[in-house]
XYZ file of C-alpha atoms in Angstrom:
560
model
C -0.095 -0.183 -0.164
C 1.123 3.649 -0.714
C -0.007 7.142 -1.405
C -1.363 8.326 -4.543
C 1.412 9.977 -6.443
C 1.452 12.728 -8.618
C 1.188 10.555 -12.037
C -1.771 9.276 -10.642
C -5.698 10.560 -11.569
C -7.494 11.528 -9.191
C -10.664 9.889 -10.164
C -11.376 7.182 -12.563
C -14.922 6.855 -14.288
C -16.831 7.936 -11.183
C -14.544 7.067 -8.183
C -12.272 8.637 -6.212
C -8.809 7.231 -5.862
C -7.460 7.097 -2.062
C -4.221 5.252 -2.703
C -2.362 2.391 -4.212
C -2.804 -1.389 -3.711
C -0.164 -2.912 -6.002
C 0.955 -3.185 -9.664
C 2.304 -5.782 -11.500
C 2.671 -6.381 -15.350
C -0.814 -5.937 -16.770
C -2.071 -2.578 -14.735
C -2.160 -0.769 -11.222
C -4.569 -1.376 -8.531
C -6.042 1.420 -6.736
C -8.070 1.664 -3.450
C -11.382 4.004 -4.884
C -14.688 5.577 -3.169
C -17.977 5.350 -4.981
C -20.050 8.252 -5.496
C -22.196 7.024 -2.400
C -18.844 6.502 -0.387
C -19.069 2.460 -0.966
C -14.690 1.316 -0.853
C -14.132 -0.496 -4.201
C -10.369 -1.824 -5.399
C -9.918 -0.364 -9.591
C -7.676 -1.788 -11.476
C -6.813 0.310 -14.523
C -4.784 -1.386 -17.495
C -1.564 -0.211 -18.567
C -1.341 2.182 -21.659
C 1.598 0.465 -23.486
C -0.226 -2.671 -23.310
C -3.723 -1.618 -24.619
C -2.845 -2.555 -27.966
C -1.526 -5.624 -27.173
C -4.443 -7.692 -28.444
C -3.689 -10.617 -26.597
C -3.642 -8.640 -23.052
C -6.756 -6.424 -23.937
C -9.060 -9.670 -24.799
C -7.558 -11.017 -21.040
C -8.591 -7.950 -19.161
C -12.070 -8.272 -20.562
C -12.049 -11.729 -20.202
C -11.700 -10.986 -16.229
C -14.206 -8.332 -16.203
C -16.765 -10.446 -18.218
C -16.067 -13.482 -15.564
C -16.389 -11.330 -12.455
C -19.030 -9.730 -13.965
C -20.534 -12.920 -14.738
C -19.812 -15.181 -11.313
C -22.040 -13.775 -8.225
C -21.151 -15.496 -5.360
C -20.389 -15.020 -1.279
C -16.710 -16.142 -2.212
C -15.898 -13.531 -5.021
C -15.999 -9.542 -5.081
C -18.537 -8.239 -7.119
C -18.141 -5.963 -10.126
C -19.200 -2.764 -9.283
C -18.394 -0.919 -12.756
C -15.818 -1.326 -15.663
C -15.331 0.706 -18.845
C -14.348 -1.808 -21.508
C -14.695 -0.187 -24.856
C -12.138 2.362 -25.309
C -8.728 3.234 -23.431
C -8.351 3.633 -20.808
C -9.555 0.142 -19.697
C -10.607 -0.637 -15.944
C -12.913 -2.509 -13.654
C -13.566 -1.907 -10.150
C -14.872 -4.504 -7.910
C -15.754 -3.917 -3.949
C -13.320 -4.341 -1.867
C -12.502 -6.851 0.536
C -10.144 -5.994 4.193
C -8.419 -8.418 5.056
C -4.795 -10.075 4.418
C -4.159 -12.804 1.616
C -3.516 -16.337 2.669
C -0.185 -16.536 1.435
C 0.738 -13.190 3.525
C -1.268 -14.442 6.390
C 0.821 -17.590 6.754
C 4.132 -15.937 5.497
C 3.945 -13.657 8.578
C 2.139 -16.598 11.364
C 3.716 -19.904 9.939
C 1.443 -22.990 9.322
C -2.176 -23.060 10.732
C -4.108 -25.669 13.246
C -5.351 -28.977 11.432
C -9.065 -27.522 12.459
C -8.427 -24.048 10.948
C -7.176 -25.563 7.699
C -10.293 -28.023 7.509
C -12.719 -24.953 8.049
C -10.258 -23.131 5.295
C -10.212 -25.994 3.252
C -14.312 -26.790 3.235
C -14.546 -23.086 2.590
C -12.628 -22.535 -0.105
C -13.715 -25.882 -1.852
C -17.654 -24.271 -1.175
C -15.861 -21.153 -3.383
C -14.576 -22.981 -6.156
C -18.193 -24.492 -5.986
C -20.078 -21.993 -6.329
C -17.785 -20.569 -9.402
C -17.620 -23.997 -11.180
C -21.248 -23.966 -11.217
C -21.380 -21.111 -13.403
C -19.153 -22.858 -15.924
C -15.671 -21.072 -14.993
C -12.482 -22.799 -13.630
C -10.503 -20.179 -11.607
C -6.964 -22.036 -13.329
C -4.685 -19.464 -10.367
C -6.150 -20.698 -7.092
C -3.020 -20.279 -5.329
C -2.514 -18.606 -1.399
C -1.893 -14.383 -2.890
C -4.999 -15.289 -4.440
C -7.249 -15.774 -1.536
C -8.227 -12.866 0.715
C -9.017 -13.418 4.557
C -11.934 -11.712 5.028
C -13.925 -11.198 8.225
C -16.905 -12.846 6.674
C -14.964 -15.706 5.264
C -12.356 -16.186 2.668
C -12.262 -14.306 -0.762
C -11.047 -15.642 -4.339
C -9.720 -12.867 -6.368
C -7.542 -12.772 -9.778
C -9.615 -13.677 -12.240
C -7.472 -12.840 -15.114
C -7.168 -16.233 -16.215
C -10.004 -17.580 -15.889
C -11.937 -19.360 -18.359
C -15.669 -20.068 -19.262
C -16.813 -23.576 -21.224
C -15.589 -23.793 -24.598
C -13.492 -20.548 -24.654
C -9.816 -20.238 -25.980
C -7.113 -20.049 -24.494
C -5.093 -16.831 -23.819
C -1.574 -17.682 -22.609
C 1.462 -16.262 -22.734
C 4.638 -17.161 -24.898
C 3.072 -20.491 -24.950
C 3.539 -21.135 -21.391
C 0.960 -23.474 -18.899
C -1.196 -20.906 -17.426
C -1.234 -20.638 -13.828
C 1.400 -20.723 -11.020
C 4.111 -23.499 -10.238
C 3.375 -25.833 -8.037
C -0.134 -24.557 -7.712
C -0.435 -25.915 -11.209
C -1.811 -29.640 -11.975
C 0.415 -31.637 -13.672
C -1.778 -32.758 -16.482
C -2.112 -28.777 -17.545
C 1.986 -28.586 -16.972
C 1.762 -31.388 -19.946
C -0.590 -29.786 -22.033
C -3.911 -30.658 -21.258
C -6.536 -28.141 -20.382
C -7.257 -27.052 -17.544
C -10.338 -28.287 -15.663
C -11.995 -28.507 -13.042
C -10.064 -31.036 -11.526
C -6.972 -28.664 -11.698
C -8.532 -26.047 -9.386
C -8.862 -29.444 -6.752
C -5.384 -29.872 -7.521
C -4.611 -25.974 -6.870
C -7.045 -26.494 -3.552
C -4.361 -29.288 -2.122
C -1.727 -27.272 -3.191
C -2.677 -24.422 -1.557
C -4.173 -25.982 2.063
C -0.390 -27.880 2.534
C 1.201 -24.236 2.320
C -1.193 -23.643 5.060
C -0.940 -26.231 7.297
C 2.521 -26.325 6.498
C 3.942 -22.971 6.010
C 5.869 -24.272 2.999
C 5.517 -24.470 -0.592
C 4.103 -27.708 -1.414
C 6.807 -28.432 -3.788
C 9.745 -26.829 -2.615
C 11.456 -23.766 -3.970
C 13.513 -23.616 -6.832
C 13.301 -21.640 -10.398
C 10.050 -22.785 -12.468
C 10.859 -25.206 -14.071
C 12.415 -27.403 -11.158
C 8.936 -26.550 -8.802
C 7.337 -27.810 -12.165
C 8.678 -31.212 -12.547
C 8.467 -31.688 -9.154
C 4.545 -31.349 -9.431
C 4.466 -33.606 -11.955
C 6.234 -36.864 -10.772
C 6.771 -36.143 -6.643
C 4.616 -35.972 -4.008
C 3.484 -32.810 -2.113
C 5.071 -31.711 0.880
C 2.657 -32.498 3.405
C 5.688 -33.797 6.556
C 4.121 -32.919 10.317
C 0.257 -32.381 9.363
C -1.827 -34.262 11.095
C -2.675 -38.008 9.199
C -6.277 -37.092 8.153
C -6.138 -33.650 6.774
C -2.699 -34.630 4.753
C -4.490 -37.723 3.219
C -7.113 -35.556 2.450
C -4.445 -33.177 0.717
C -2.927 -35.990 -1.157
C -5.703 -36.674 -2.598
C -6.838 -33.414 -4.209
C -3.179 -33.223 -5.421
C -2.753 -36.642 -7.145
C -1.035 -36.704 -10.621
C -3.760 -38.096 -12.341
C -7.113 -35.953 -12.039
C -9.234 -38.664 -12.413
C -9.092 -40.035 -9.060
C -8.911 -36.387 -6.945
C -11.938 -35.858 -5.266
C -14.497 -33.243 -6.302
C -15.433 -30.368 -4.293
C -18.939 -32.046 -2.031
C -16.573 -34.810 -1.011
C -13.844 -32.215 -0.218
C -16.376 -30.578 1.666
C -17.991 -33.323 3.505
C -14.217 -35.290 3.963
C -13.263 -31.568 6.295
C -16.027 -32.461 8.753
C -16.855 -28.989 9.354
C -19.489 -28.372 12.102
C -19.407 -24.655 13.107
C -18.961 -21.406 11.327
C -14.989 -20.284 9.853
C -15.581 -16.515 11.483
C -15.993 -18.909 15.032
C -12.195 -20.004 14.899
C -10.228 -18.223 16.591
C -6.967 -18.907 14.572
C -8.765 -17.384 11.518
C -10.104 -14.306 13.194
C -6.719 -13.516 14.729
C -5.527 -13.816 11.080
C -7.490 -10.949 10.255
C -4.825 -8.082 12.330
C -1.977 -9.424 9.832
C -3.618 -7.406 7.074
C -1.908 -4.218 6.234
C -2.968 -0.731 7.949
C -3.880 1.335 4.541
C -5.899 5.264 4.576
C -9.136 4.855 3.324
C -10.342 8.630 2.636
C -8.455 12.015 2.212
C -5.233 10.860 0.919
C -4.863 13.623 -1.617
C -7.405 16.246 -1.076
C -6.885 18.176 -4.536
C -6.738 16.137 -7.607
C -3.363 14.512 -9.213
C 0.184 16.031 -7.412
C 2.733 14.861 -4.924
C 1.681 12.577 -1.802
C 4.095 11.308 0.246
C 4.765 7.996 1.859
C 3.668 7.295 4.778
C 3.561 5.521 8.100
C 0.745 3.158 9.567
C -0.181 3.601 13.249
C -1.814 1.248 15.194
C -4.777 4.604 16.345
C -8.396 4.674 14.520
C -7.425 8.377 13.675
C -3.612 8.870 12.100
C -3.020 12.760 12.011
C -0.467 13.482 9.103
C 2.578 15.733 9.852
C 2.350 19.326 8.728
C 4.349 18.652 5.755
C 1.156 16.161 4.596
C -1.426 18.420 5.308
C -4.028 15.716 5.760
C -5.339 12.865 7.728
C -6.212 9.337 7.064
C -8.166 6.740 8.574
C -6.886 3.248 8.812
C -8.141 0.055 8.371
C -7.089 -3.647 7.688
C -6.888 -3.600 4.052
C -7.378 -6.774 1.393
C -6.841 -6.588 -1.961
C -9.861 -7.218 -4.054
C -7.762 -7.641 -7.399
C -4.427 -9.040 -7.873
C -2.283 -7.781 -10.955
C -1.188 -10.335 -13.228
C 2.105 -11.003 -13.837
C 5.863 -9.354 -13.029
C 7.553 -7.508 -16.087
C 10.638 -6.315 -16.356
C 10.028 -3.151 -18.320
C 9.488 -0.593 -14.806
C 7.450 2.813 -14.531
C 9.850 5.419 -12.828
C 10.163 9.477 -12.345
C 12.002 11.341 -14.761
C 14.387 12.339 -12.073
C 14.995 15.248 -9.687
C 13.064 14.223 -6.294
C 13.600 11.190 -4.056
C 12.662 10.275 -0.768
C 14.206 8.184 2.622
C 14.386 4.302 2.211
C 12.455 2.010 3.966
C 8.751 3.760 5.273
C 7.955 1.244 7.942
C 8.480 1.543 11.331
C 7.322 -1.314 12.878
C 9.953 -3.457 14.536
C 10.009 -7.576 14.146
C 10.182 -9.335 16.967
C 10.909 -5.407 18.709
C 13.999 -6.464 17.141
C 14.483 -3.119 14.867
C 13.344 0.247 15.088
C 12.598 2.579 12.582
C 15.554 5.260 12.252
C 18.371 2.732 13.342
C 20.258 0.100 11.532
C 19.876 -3.592 11.664
C 22.356 -6.226 13.326
C 24.784 -2.872 13.802
C 24.464 -1.995 10.303
C 25.633 1.242 11.000
C 24.490 4.270 8.525
C 27.900 5.485 7.049
C 28.810 6.000 3.528
C 30.137 4.100 1.656
C 33.267 4.388 -0.738
C 35.402 2.490 -2.820
C 38.067 2.071 -0.311
C 35.463 2.158 2.669
C 35.625 5.315 3.866
C 33.004 7.144 5.704
C 30.665 10.400 4.533
C 29.823 11.134 8.052
C 27.594 9.957 10.609
C 23.589 10.086 10.954
C 23.935 14.209 11.349
C 26.405 14.743 8.373
C 24.700 16.943 5.630
C 24.858 15.119 2.025
C 27.043 15.887 -0.134
C 26.953 17.929 -3.354
C 26.452 16.966 -5.762
C 25.724 12.980 -7.474
C 25.725 9.860 -4.393
C 28.901 7.634 -4.879
C 27.645 5.099 -2.446
C 24.230 5.014 -0.711
C 23.649 4.162 2.871
C 21.246 2.784 5.472
C 18.644 4.544 7.440
C 15.646 2.769 7.421
C 15.599 -1.168 7.460
C 15.191 -2.170 4.323
C 11.926 -4.002 3.595
C 12.219 -4.953 0.047
C 12.332 -9.121 -0.068
C 12.855 -11.378 -2.667
C 10.744 -14.467 -2.652
C 11.580 -17.095 -4.924
C 8.890 -19.574 -4.818
C 6.263 -17.068 -5.784
C 8.955 -15.021 -8.133
C 7.806 -11.529 -6.744
C 8.823 -9.177 -3.764
C 7.514 -7.594 -0.615
C 8.177 -4.289 -1.042
C 8.735 -1.377 1.715
C 7.975 2.321 0.477
C 8.436 2.544 -3.343
C 8.575 5.599 -5.768
C 7.244 5.451 -8.607
C 6.445 7.372 -12.024
C 6.583 7.740 -16.040
C 9.657 5.972 -17.164
C 10.007 2.893 -18.974
C 13.203 0.855 -17.395
C 14.447 -2.323 -17.698
C 16.569 -4.883 -15.940
C 18.433 -7.573 -16.797
C 18.857 -10.482 -14.076
C 19.338 -14.567 -14.360
C 16.207 -16.296 -14.858
C 17.473 -20.059 -14.827
C 19.728 -21.928 -12.263
C 21.458 -22.879 -15.828
C 22.215 -19.153 -16.383
C 26.252 -19.428 -16.712
C 26.974 -16.513 -14.046
C 25.371 -18.519 -11.678
C 27.302 -21.637 -12.618
C 30.389 -19.540 -12.198
C 29.003 -17.247 -9.108
C 29.033 -14.114 -10.552
C 25.735 -12.540 -11.606
C 25.448 -9.824 -14.297
C 22.852 -7.384 -13.199
C 22.100 -4.817 -16.255
C 19.762 -1.835 -16.350
C 18.815 0.680 -19.116
C 16.243 3.688 -19.268
C 14.038 2.159 -22.492
C 12.566 5.925 -23.855
C 14.676 8.517 -22.207
C 13.126 12.270 -21.989
C 14.875 14.924 -23.779
C 17.331 17.060 -21.936
C 16.173 14.853 -18.648
C 17.985 15.699 -15.402
C 20.163 13.306 -13.633
C 18.677 10.311 -12.264
C 20.879 8.404 -9.988
C 20.113 4.542 -9.463
C 22.232 2.740 -7.296
C 21.190 -1.335 -7.053
C 21.285 -3.536 -3.760
C 21.889 -7.279 -3.259
C 20.460 -8.624 -0.362
C 20.726 -12.388 0.556
C 18.321 -14.194 3.240
C 20.519 -13.927 5.880
C 21.679 -11.080 7.512
C 25.898 -10.961 7.754
C 27.921 -9.742 10.490
C 30.909 -7.550 10.103
C 33.258 -10.100 9.076
C 30.792 -11.278 6.286
C 29.995 -14.138 7.355
C 26.078 -14.977 7.281
C 24.336 -15.064 11.016
C 21.023 -16.843 11.809
C 18.829 -13.750 11.482
C 16.450 -14.933 8.262
C 14.376 -11.693 8.491
C 16.831 -9.571 6.980
C 16.733 -5.971 7.279
C 19.990 -4.687 6.807
C 20.627 -2.425 3.608
C 22.473 -5.140 1.627
C 25.545 -5.053 -0.437
C 25.528 -1.486 -2.887
C 27.163 -0.890 -5.810
C 27.872 2.849 -6.786
C 24.920 5.008 -8.278
C 25.146 5.875 -11.480
C 23.502 8.609 -13.886
C 20.689 6.525 -15.700
C 20.643 8.256 -18.404
C 24.454 8.627 -18.745
C 25.412 7.950 -22.284
C 23.593 5.946 -24.808
C 20.820 5.371 -22.852
C 19.996 2.343 -25.136
C 23.177 0.732 -23.661
C 22.667 -1.946 -20.778
C 24.692 -0.996 -17.685
C 26.089 -3.531 -16.635
C 27.611 -4.514 -13.049
C 29.091 -7.489 -11.320
C 28.097 -9.576 -8.108
C 30.502 -9.706 -5.858
C 32.849 -7.591 -7.706
C 31.290 -4.119 -8.059
C 29.481 -4.351 -4.650
C 30.513 -4.255 -0.671
C 29.088 -2.773 2.722
C 30.100 -0.593 5.106
C 28.913 -2.377 9.050
C 30.499 -1.245 12.146
C 33.130 1.095 10.433
C 34.426 -1.988 8.450
C 34.125 -2.460 5.048
C 32.769 -6.589 4.424
C 33.132 -7.352 0.794
C 30.229 -8.855 -0.822
C 29.791 -12.588 -0.018
C 29.951 -15.359 -2.745
C 26.273 -16.737 -3.882
C 27.458 -20.278 -2.148
C 27.474 -18.921 1.471
C 23.911 -18.511 1.331
C 22.226 -20.110 -1.026
C 18.668 -19.686 -2.242
C 16.645 -16.389 -3.207
C 18.153 -12.869 -3.626
C 16.973 -9.712 -3.251
C 18.398 -6.969 -5.892
C 16.678 -3.902 -5.682
C 17.084 -0.865 -7.708
C 17.008 2.677 -5.630
C 16.830 6.158 -6.865
C 19.884 8.004 -4.971
C 19.349 12.152 -4.063
C 22.068 11.811 -2.179
C 23.849 9.153 -0.150
C 21.400 8.799 2.917
C 18.258 10.286 0.084
C 17.043 7.090 -1.657
C 14.501 5.144 -2.214
C 13.219 1.841 -3.766
C 11.650 2.294 -7.705
C 11.710 -1.670 -7.677
C 12.413 -4.706 -5.999
C 13.508 -8.186 -8.098
C 15.415 -10.865 -7.327
C 16.977 -14.590 -8.644
C 17.402 -17.857 -7.232
C 21.128 -19.092 -6.814
C 20.308 -22.400 -6.399
C 18.723 -25.170 -3.325
C 18.914 -24.011 -0.105
C 21.502 -26.154 2.308
C 19.757 -28.358 4.895
């Protein structure tokens, strides 16, 4: 969640826009308010893909699917504009965290809670199937834990009976680890494929682990086709039901009515204290008066636990805070990113919350002191030192770095971001077979796609962060919730030279970290196998910088 930016419209259709809910390859999702005061989630398709017939057809299909399916387990369509650009649709807003977020925060759920959730989701899928629609992308991130029960979201690749499939680059629809074997092998996704995804989703809910392990998409998909689901430690009867749902042969998977019956639910899900408690894990967001006068700059905000949060005089506005959910997910992540043309930035890291009381805002996690970095490790001053005049060299940590790449989902959990209007392209390894990964060196590239004439300098600093925090000797610690800034490379002007040429840097050669007064060289990938986070930050100075995009790569199977 973030405040509206100066590039955002004040209104879409009849709906006033309040905040950003998320973004991805298809478009931007906003929190909006209808003329009558109802909260809605508004998805707007990106301008640059409106001319792509397949993308536009996919967006229209989503709108028509949501319009057709009227279920207690889906967010109903409120309004849409599909005839001419800008294309958008609005659904009712559902408050609550995603199942993926809740389990990531809490861990695996008790067996009784899983059974109630299993039954509710099976009932929800049955209601969708009754309309002749298969979801085709059920996963923990597409389940909102609403106050009255779970909601199924993101029907971007859903299909009705007899409709033609819309895929991308010949890839199977869905998400690795949740896509059924028959679909991965080229068959059409029918209702049984949704049952497989339901079983995989509940395996994650019960264990807190990806149902078919981690790794690149091809590895995870291979396991889904050939290997058993991970239900280690799950109560036997529940494990048996999950295993039945993810059977390799779709013909032997139970129907949804049988799934509900085998769950043996005798009371309401909303009476389950664990389920009710998960609602508190929803992100706090403002629901009105985020921007009072049309399009214009909107600074970041920091969630509080109060009912009404007064903004600082600099912000000049107030907001009412509620637990947030996303009624529409944005499909896909691409390596073309939107960013502003330059000149403005902000402090990185907007979240003042400590995890386990470990890292309060304004303090550096695990001793990563806010000292400037230089090629020889010289400090550019302590926290009170003024930012140097001119371009930044090596950015330094002033806030916890909340950007975190999940190699299983292929997506980032992100802190405060800066967004805008230019296209930036990035290049990272996408396969464990990448020669760079095999050699232990990762080449990271970035460039601007279409530079504005006479654009002012726009300095980009690349940060690479392993899963575990490191000590001052560069050794990995036991801290997996890594909030260190990470290892940084020297900031460079995005527009220097020929903007069409890639700017290339190499990990670990070009990266270091200043920690407790020492320059720590970037460790080899083999020291911390698994997911590595790559953050691109707009740097106004060594202390003033903000994330513009987050990505990452998988360096290989984790140890143990």
